[in-house]
PDB file of C-alpha atoms in Angstrom:
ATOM      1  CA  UNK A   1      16.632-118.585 199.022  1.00 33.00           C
ATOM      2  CA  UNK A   2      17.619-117.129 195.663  1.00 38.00           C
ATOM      3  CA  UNK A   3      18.451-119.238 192.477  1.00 41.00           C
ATOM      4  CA  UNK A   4      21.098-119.378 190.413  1.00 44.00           C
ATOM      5  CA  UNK A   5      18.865-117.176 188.001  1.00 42.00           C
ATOM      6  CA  UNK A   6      18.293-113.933 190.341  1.00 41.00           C
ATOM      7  CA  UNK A   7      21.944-114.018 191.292  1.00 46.00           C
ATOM      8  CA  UNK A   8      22.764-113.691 187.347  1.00 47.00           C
ATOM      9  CA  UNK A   9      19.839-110.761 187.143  1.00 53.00           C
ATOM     10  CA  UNK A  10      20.971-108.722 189.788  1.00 73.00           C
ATOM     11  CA  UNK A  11      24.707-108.804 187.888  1.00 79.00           C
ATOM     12  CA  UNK A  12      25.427-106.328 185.203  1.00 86.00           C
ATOM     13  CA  UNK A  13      27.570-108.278 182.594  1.00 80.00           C
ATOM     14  CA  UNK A  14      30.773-106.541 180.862  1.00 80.00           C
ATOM     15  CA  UNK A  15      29.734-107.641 177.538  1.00 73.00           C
ATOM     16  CA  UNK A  16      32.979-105.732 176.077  1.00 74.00           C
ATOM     17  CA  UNK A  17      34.657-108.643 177.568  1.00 77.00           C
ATOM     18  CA  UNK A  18      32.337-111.676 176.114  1.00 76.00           C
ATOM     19  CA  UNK A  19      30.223-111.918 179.225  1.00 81.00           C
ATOM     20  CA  UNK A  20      27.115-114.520 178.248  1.00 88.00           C
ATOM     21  CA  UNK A  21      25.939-116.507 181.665  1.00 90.00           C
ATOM     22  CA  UNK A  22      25.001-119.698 180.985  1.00 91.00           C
ATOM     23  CA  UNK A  23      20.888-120.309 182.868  1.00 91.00           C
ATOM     24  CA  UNK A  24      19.288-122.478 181.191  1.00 93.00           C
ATOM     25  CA  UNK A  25      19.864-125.592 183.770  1.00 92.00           C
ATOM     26  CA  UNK A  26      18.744-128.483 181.251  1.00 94.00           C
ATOM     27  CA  UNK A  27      21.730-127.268 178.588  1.00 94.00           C
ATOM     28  CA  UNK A  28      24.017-127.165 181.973  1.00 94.00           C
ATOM     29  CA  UNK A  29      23.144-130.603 182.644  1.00 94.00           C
ATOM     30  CA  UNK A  30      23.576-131.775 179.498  1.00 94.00           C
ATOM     31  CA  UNK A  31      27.345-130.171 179.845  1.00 94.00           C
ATOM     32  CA  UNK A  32      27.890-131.803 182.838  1.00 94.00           C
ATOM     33  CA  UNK A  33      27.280-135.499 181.256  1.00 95.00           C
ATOM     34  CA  UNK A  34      29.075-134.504 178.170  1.00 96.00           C
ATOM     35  CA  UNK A  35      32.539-133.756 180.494  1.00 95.00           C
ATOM     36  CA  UNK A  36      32.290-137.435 181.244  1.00 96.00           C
ATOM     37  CA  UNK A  37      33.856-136.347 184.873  1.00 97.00           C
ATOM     38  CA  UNK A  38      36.769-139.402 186.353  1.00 97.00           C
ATOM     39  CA  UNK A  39      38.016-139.235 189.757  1.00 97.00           C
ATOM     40  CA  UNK A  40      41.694-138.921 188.217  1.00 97.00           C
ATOM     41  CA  UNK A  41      40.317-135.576 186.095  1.00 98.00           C
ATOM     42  CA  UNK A  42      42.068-132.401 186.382  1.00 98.00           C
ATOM     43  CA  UNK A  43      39.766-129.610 184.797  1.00 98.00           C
ATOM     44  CA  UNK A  44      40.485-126.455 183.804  1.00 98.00           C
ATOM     45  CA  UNK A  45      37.446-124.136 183.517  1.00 98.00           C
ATOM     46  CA  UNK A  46      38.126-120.591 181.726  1.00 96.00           C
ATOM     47  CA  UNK A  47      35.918-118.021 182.728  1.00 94.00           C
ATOM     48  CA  UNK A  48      33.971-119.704 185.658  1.00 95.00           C
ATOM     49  CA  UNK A  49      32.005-116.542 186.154  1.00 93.00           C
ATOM     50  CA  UNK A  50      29.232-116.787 189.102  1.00 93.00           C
ATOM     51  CA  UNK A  51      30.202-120.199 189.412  1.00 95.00           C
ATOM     52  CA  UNK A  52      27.338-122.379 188.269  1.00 93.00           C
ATOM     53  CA  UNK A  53      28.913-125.066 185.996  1.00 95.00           C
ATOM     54  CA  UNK A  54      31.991-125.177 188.520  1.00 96.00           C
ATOM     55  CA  UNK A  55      29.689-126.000 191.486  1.00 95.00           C
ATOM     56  CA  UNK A  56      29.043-128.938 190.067  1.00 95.00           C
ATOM     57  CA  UNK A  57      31.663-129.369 188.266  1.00 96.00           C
ATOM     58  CA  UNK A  58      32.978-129.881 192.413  1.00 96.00           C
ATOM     59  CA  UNK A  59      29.824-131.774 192.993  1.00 95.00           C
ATOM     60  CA  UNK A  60      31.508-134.640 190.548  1.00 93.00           C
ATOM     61  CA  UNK A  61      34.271-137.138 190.673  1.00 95.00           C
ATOM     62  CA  UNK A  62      37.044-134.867 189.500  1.00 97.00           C
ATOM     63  CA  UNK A  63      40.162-134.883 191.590  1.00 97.00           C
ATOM     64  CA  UNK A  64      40.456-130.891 191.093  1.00 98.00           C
ATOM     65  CA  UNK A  65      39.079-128.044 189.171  1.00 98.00           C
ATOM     66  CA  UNK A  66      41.248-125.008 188.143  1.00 98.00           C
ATOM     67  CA  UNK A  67      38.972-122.139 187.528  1.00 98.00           C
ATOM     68  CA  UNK A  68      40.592-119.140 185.676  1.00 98.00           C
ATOM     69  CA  UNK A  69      38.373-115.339 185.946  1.00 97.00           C
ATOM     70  CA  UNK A  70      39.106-112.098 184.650  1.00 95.00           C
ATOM     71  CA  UNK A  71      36.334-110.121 186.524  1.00 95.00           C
ATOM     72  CA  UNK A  72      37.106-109.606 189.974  1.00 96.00           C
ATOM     73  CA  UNK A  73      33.793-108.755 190.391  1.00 95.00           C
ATOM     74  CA  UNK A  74      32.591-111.848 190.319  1.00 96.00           C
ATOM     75  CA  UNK A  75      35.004-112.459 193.374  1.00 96.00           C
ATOM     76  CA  UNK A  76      31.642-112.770 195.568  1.00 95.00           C
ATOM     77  CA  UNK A  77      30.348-115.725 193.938  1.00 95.00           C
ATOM     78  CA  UNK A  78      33.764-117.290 193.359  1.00 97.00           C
ATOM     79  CA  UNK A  79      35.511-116.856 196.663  1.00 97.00           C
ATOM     80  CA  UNK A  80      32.581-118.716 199.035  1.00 97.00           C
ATOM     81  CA  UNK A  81      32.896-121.453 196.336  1.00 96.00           C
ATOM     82  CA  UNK A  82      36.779-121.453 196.603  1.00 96.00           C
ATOM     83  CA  UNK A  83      36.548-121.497 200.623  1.00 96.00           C
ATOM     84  CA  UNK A  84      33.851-124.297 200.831  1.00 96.00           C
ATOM     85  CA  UNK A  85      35.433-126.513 198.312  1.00 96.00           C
ATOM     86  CA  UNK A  86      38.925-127.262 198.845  1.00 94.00           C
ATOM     87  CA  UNK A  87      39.680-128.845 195.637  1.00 96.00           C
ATOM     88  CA  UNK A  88      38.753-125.398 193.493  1.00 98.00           C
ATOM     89  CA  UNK A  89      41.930-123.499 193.247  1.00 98.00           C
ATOM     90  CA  UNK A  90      40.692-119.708 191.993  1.00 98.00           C
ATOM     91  CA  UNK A  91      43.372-117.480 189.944  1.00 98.00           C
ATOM     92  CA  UNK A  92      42.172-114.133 189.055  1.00 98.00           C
ATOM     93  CA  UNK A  93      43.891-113.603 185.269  1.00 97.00           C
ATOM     94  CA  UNK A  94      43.142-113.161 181.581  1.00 96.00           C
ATOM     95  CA  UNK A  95      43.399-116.821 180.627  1.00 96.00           C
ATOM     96  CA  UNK A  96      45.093-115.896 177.041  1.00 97.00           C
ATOM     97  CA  UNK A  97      48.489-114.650 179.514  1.00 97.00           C
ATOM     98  CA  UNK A  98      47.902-117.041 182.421  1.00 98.00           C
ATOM     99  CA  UNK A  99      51.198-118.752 183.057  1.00 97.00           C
ATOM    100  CA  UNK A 100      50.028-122.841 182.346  1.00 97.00           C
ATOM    101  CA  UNK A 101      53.474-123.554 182.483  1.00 94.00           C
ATOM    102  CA  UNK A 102      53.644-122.692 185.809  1.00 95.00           C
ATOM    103  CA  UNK A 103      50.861-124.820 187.015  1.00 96.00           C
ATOM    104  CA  UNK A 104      52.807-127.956 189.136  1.00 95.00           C
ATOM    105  CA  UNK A 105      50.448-130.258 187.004  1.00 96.00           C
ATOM    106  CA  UNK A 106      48.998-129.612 183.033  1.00 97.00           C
ATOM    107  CA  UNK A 107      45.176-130.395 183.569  1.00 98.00           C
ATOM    108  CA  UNK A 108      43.820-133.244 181.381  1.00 98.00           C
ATOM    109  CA  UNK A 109      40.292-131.820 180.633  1.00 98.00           C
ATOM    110  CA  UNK A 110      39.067-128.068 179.660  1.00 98.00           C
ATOM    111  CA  UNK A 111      36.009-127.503 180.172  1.00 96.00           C
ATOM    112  CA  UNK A 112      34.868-123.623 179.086  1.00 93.00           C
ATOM    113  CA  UNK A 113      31.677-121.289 177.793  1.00 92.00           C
ATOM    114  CA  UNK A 114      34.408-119.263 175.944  1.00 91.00           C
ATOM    115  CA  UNK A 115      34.128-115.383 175.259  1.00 86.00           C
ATOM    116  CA  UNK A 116      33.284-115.659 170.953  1.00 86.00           C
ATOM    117  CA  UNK A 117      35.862-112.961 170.512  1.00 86.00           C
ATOM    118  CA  UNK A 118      38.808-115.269 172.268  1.00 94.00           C
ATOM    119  CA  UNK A 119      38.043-118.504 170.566  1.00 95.00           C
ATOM    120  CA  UNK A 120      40.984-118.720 168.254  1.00 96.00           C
ATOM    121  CA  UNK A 121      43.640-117.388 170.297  1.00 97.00           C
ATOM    122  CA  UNK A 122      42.863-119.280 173.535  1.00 97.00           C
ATOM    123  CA  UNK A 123      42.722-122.187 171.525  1.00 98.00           C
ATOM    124  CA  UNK A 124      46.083-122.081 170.040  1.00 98.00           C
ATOM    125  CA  UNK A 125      47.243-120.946 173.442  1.00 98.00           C
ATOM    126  CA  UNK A 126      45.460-124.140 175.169  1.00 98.00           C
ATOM    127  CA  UNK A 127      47.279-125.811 172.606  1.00 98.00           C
ATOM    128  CA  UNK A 128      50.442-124.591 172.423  1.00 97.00           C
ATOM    129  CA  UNK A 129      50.925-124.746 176.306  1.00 97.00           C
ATOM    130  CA  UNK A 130      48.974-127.600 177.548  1.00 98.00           C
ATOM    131  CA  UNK A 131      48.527-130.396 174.619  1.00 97.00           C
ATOM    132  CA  UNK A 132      52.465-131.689 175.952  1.00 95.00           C
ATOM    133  CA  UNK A 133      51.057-131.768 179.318  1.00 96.00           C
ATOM    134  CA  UNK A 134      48.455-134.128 178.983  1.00 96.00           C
ATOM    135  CA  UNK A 135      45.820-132.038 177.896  1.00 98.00           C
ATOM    136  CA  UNK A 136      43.477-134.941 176.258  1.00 98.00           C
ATOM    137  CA  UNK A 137      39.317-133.323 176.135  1.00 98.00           C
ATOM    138  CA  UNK A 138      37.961-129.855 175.138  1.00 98.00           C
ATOM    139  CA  UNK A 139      34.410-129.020 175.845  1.00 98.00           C
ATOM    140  CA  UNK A 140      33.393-126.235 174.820  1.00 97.00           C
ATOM    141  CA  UNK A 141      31.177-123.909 174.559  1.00 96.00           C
ATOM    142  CA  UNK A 142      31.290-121.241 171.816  1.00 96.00           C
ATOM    143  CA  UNK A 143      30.023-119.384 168.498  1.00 95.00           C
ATOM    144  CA  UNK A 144      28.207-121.792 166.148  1.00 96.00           C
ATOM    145  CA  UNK A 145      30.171-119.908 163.249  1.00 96.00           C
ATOM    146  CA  UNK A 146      33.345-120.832 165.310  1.00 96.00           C
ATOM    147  CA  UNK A 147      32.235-124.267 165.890  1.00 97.00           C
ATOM    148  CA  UNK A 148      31.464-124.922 162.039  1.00 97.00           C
ATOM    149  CA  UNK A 149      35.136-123.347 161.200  1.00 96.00           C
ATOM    150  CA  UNK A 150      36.552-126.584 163.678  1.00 97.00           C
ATOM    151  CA  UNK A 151      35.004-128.815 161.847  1.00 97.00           C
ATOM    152  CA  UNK A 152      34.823-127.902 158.539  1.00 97.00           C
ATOM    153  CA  UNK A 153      36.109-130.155 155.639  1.00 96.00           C
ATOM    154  CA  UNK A 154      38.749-130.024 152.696  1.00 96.00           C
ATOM    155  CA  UNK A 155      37.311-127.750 149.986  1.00 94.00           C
ATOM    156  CA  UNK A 156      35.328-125.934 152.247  1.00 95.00           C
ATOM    157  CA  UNK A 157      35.533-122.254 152.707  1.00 94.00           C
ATOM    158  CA  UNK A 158      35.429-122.143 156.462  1.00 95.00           C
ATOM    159  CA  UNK A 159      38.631-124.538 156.605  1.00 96.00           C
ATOM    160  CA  UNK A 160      41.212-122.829 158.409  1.00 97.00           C
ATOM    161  CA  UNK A 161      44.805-122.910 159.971  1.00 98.00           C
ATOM    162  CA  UNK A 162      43.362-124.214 163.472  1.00 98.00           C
ATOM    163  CA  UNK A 163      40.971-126.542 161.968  1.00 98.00           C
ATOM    164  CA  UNK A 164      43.964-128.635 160.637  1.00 98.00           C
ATOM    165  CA  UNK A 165      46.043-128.519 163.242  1.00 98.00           C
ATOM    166  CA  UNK A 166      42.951-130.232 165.512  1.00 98.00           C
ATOM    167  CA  UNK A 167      42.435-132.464 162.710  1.00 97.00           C
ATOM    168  CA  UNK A 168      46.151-133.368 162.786  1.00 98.00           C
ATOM    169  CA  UNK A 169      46.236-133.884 166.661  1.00 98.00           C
ATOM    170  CA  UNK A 170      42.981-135.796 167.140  1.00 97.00           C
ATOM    171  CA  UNK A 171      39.222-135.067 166.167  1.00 97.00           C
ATOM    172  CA  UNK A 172      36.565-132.571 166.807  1.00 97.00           C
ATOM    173  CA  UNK A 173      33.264-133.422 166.842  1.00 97.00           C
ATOM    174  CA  UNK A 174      29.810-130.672 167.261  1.00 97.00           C
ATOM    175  CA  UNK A 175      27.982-132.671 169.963  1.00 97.00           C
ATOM    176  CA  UNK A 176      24.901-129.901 169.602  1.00 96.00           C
ATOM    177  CA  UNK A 177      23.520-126.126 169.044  1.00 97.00           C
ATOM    178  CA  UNK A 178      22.449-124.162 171.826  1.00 96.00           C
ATOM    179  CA  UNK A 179      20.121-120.599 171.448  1.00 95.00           C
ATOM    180  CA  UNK A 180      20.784-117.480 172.763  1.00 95.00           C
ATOM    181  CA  UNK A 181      18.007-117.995 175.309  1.00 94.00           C
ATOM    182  CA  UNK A 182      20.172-120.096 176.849  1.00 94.00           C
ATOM    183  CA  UNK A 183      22.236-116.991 178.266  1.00 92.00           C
ATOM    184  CA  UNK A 184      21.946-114.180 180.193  1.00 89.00           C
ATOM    185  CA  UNK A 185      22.619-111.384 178.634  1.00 88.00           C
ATOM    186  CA  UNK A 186      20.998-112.750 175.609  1.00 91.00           C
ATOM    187  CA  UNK A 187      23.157-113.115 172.483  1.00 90.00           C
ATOM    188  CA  UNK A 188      22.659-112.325 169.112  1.00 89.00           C
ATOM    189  CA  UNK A 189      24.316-115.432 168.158  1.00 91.00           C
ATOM    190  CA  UNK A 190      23.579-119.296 168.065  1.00 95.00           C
ATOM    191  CA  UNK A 191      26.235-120.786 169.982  1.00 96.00           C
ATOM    192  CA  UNK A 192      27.620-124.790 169.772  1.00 97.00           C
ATOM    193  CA  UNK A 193      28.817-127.226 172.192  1.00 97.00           C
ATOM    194  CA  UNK A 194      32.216-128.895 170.811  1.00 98.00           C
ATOM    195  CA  UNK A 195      34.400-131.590 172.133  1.00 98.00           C
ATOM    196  CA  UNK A 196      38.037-131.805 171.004  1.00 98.00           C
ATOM    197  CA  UNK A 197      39.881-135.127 171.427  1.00 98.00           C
ATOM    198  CA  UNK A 198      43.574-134.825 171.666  1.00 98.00           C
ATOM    199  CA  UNK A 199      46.071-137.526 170.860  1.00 96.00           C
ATOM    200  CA  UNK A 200      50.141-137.613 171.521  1.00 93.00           C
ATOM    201  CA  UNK A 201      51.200-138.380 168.638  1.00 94.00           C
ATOM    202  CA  UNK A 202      50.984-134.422 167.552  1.00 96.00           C
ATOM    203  CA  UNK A 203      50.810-132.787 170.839  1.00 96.00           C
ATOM    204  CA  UNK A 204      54.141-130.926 169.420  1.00 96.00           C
ATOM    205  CA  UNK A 205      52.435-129.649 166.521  1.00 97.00           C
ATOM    206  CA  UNK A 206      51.123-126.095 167.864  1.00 97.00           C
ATOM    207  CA  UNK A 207      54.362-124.859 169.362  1.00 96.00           C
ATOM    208  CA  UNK A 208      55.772-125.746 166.040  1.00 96.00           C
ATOM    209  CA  UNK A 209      57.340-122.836 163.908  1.00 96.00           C
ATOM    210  CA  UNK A 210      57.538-124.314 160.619  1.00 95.00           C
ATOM    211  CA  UNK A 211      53.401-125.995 161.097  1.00 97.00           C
ATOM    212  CA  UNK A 212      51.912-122.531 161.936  1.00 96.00           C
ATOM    213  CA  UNK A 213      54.178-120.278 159.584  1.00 95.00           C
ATOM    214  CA  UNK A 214      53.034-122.895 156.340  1.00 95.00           C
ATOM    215  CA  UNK A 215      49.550-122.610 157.469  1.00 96.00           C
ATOM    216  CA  UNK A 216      49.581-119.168 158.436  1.00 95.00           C
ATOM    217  CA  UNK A 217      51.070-117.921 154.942  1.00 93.00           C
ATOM    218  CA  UNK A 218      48.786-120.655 152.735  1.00 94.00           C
ATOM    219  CA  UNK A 219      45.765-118.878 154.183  1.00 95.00           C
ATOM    220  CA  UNK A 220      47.041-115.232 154.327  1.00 92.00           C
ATOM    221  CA  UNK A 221      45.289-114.747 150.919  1.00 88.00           C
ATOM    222  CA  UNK A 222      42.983-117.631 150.817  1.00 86.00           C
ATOM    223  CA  UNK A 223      42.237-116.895 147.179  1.00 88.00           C
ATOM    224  CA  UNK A 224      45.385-117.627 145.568  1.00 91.00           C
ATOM    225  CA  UNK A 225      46.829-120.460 144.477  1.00 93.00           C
ATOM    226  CA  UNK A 226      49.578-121.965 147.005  1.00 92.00           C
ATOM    227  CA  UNK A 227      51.907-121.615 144.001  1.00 91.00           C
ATOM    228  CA  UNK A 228      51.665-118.110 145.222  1.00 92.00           C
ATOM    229  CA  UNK A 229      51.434-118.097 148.666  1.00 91.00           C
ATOM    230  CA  UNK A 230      53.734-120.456 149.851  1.00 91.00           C
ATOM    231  CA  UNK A 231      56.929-118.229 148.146  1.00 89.00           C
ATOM    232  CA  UNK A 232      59.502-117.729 150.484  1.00 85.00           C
ATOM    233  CA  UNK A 233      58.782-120.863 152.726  1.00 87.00           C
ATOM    234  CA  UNK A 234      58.739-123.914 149.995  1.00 82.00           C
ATOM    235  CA  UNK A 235      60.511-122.577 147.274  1.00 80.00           C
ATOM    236  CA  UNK A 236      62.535-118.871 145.945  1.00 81.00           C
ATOM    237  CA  UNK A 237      60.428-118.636 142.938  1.00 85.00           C
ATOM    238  CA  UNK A 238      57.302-120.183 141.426  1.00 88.00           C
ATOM    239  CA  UNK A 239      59.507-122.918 139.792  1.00 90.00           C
ATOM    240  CA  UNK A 240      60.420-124.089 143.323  1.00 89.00           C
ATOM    241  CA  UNK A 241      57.012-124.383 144.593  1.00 89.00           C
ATOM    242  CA  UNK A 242      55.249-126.430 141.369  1.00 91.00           C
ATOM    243  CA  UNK A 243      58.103-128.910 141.907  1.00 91.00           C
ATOM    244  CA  UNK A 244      58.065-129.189 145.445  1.00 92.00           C
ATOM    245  CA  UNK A 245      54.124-129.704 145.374  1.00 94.00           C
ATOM    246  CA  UNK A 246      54.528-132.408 142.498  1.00 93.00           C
ATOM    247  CA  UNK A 247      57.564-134.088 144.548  1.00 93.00           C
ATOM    248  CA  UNK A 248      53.970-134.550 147.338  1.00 94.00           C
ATOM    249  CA  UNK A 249      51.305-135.181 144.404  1.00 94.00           C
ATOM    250  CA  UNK A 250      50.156-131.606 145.485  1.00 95.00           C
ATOM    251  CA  UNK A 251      48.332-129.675 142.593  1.00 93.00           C
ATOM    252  CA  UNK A 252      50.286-126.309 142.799  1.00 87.00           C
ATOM    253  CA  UNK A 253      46.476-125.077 141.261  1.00 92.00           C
ATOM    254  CA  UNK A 254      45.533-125.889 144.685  1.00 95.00           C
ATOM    255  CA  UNK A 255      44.107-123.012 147.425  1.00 95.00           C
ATOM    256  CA  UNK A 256      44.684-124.206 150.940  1.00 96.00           C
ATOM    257  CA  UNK A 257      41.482-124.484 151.667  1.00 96.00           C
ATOM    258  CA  UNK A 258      41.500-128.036 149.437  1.00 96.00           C
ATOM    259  CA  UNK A 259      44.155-130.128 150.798  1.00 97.00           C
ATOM    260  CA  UNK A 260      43.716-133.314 152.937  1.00 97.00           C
ATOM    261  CA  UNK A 261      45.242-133.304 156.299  1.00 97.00           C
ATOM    262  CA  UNK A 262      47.635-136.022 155.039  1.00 96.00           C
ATOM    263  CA  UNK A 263      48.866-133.840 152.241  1.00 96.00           C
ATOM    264  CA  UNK A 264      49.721-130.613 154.763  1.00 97.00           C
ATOM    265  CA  UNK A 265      51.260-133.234 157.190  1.00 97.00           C
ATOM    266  CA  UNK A 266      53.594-134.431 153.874  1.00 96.00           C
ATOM    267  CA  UNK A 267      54.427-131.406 153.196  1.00 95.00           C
ATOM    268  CA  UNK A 268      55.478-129.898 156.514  1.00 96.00           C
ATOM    269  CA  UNK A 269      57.472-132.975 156.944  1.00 95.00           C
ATOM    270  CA  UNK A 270      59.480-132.213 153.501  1.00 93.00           C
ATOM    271  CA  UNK A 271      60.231-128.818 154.819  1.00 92.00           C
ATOM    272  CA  UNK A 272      61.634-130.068 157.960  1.00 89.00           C
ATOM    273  CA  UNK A 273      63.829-132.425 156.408  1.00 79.00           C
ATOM    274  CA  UNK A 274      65.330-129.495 154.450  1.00 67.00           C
ATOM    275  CA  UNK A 275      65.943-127.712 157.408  1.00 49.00           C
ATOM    276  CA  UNK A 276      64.308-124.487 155.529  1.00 43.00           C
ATOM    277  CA  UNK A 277      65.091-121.209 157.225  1.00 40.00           C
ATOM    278  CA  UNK A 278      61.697-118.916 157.303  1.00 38.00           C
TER     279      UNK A 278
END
């Protein structure tokens, strides 16, 4: 009988679409205690490929695992799995245009080795459509560069727009790295394991125009001063801005890289108030 390791060999990966199989059994293990599986867990998996973490994904307490694949080549792995395990439900689709709105229930727990070249927009999307529909636990799986960027702190360079927002709706936490030995194909990058805790009290923030437009423009040109970059959405002219940003106890010398999470949460809120049209 063959192992899960000479059904990956005998599979040519698309590596134009962020194919990386994950082998190494101890790190899949370890993924498997970290998802901290309930029997009232619905998980979404993106990118399930031959099926190894969601067999026992199946093999655990979860009520039901969604499992979301873009290769339909992989349809011989996934499809036995489907048909012996009525709880998987298989969609063949590019999980950054699945429909999650059209799901009859938002899952609570996503549980992923994400492509590195999708990590930013399927977050947001994740976000965006699932955080109001109980979407509590990422854990994922990606680039240790992207992992870092999640985390990183005020007055850091790798701060960015979806590093807030996660910071703003809960807390992210880098639970450990994993080589590319771990993989099949091999990659040339160190990749991280990451879970993301979500709260309600901000599940609104992603789908919010006002919250990604300030964030977006502060870190369009991360170089300049917010003075500068946030023309247009906090003020006409320069003037405008310093004001507004003293009005918060915002340095208008600041980059957007250096503000607290409490300070871009004040000053979204001041915009809002004004109902500001962008």
């Amino acid at each position: 009988m063959k192992d899960k390791g000479e059904k990956v060999s005998s599979f040519v990966p698309n590596t134009d679409i962020g194919q990386n199989f994950l082998k190494d059994r101890n790190i899949l293990r370890i993924l498997v205690e970290e998802a901290r599986l309930a029997p009232e867990d619905l998980v979404l998996e993106i990118g399930p490929g031959m099926g190894v973490l969601t067999e026992e994904l199946l093999a655990g307490p979860c009520r039901e695992v969604i499992a979301i694949e873009l290769d339909r080549r992989l349809a011989p792995y996934l499809e036995p799995l489907a048909q012996r395990h009525p709880k998987l439900r298989l969609h063949w689709d590019d999980a950054l245009r699945f429909p999650y709105g059209e799901l009859p229930e938002g899952p609570n727990k996503v549980i992923a080795n994400v492509p590195y070249y999708i990590t930013t927009p399927l977050l947001w999307t994740l976000l965006e459509c699932l955080s109001g529909r109980g979407l509590r636990t990422l854990l994922l799986m990606v680039q240790k560069e992207a992992a870092e960027r999640l985390v990183a702190s005020p007055g850091t360079k790798a701060r960015t727009p979806l590093g807030i927002t996660l910071e703003a709706m809960g807390h992210v936490a880098l639970l450990r790295n994993i080589p590319p030995t771990a993989f099949f194909p091999r990659p040339s990058v160190d990749s991280s394991l990451v879970r993301i805790v979500l709260e309600e009290t901000y599940a609104w923030l992603p789908g919010d125009f006002l919250w990604r437009s300030l964030l977006r423009n502060a870190f369009a040109q991360r170089r300049k001063m917010l003075r500068t970059t946030l023309l247009g959405i906090a003020g006409k002219d320069r003037a405008q801005v310093e004001e507004r940003l003293s009005s918060l106890a915002i340095a208008s010398t600041a980059r957007a890289e250096e503000l607290e999470i409490g300070q871009w949460l004040a000053l979204h809120n001041n915009l809002k108030g004004e109902r500001l049209s962008i």
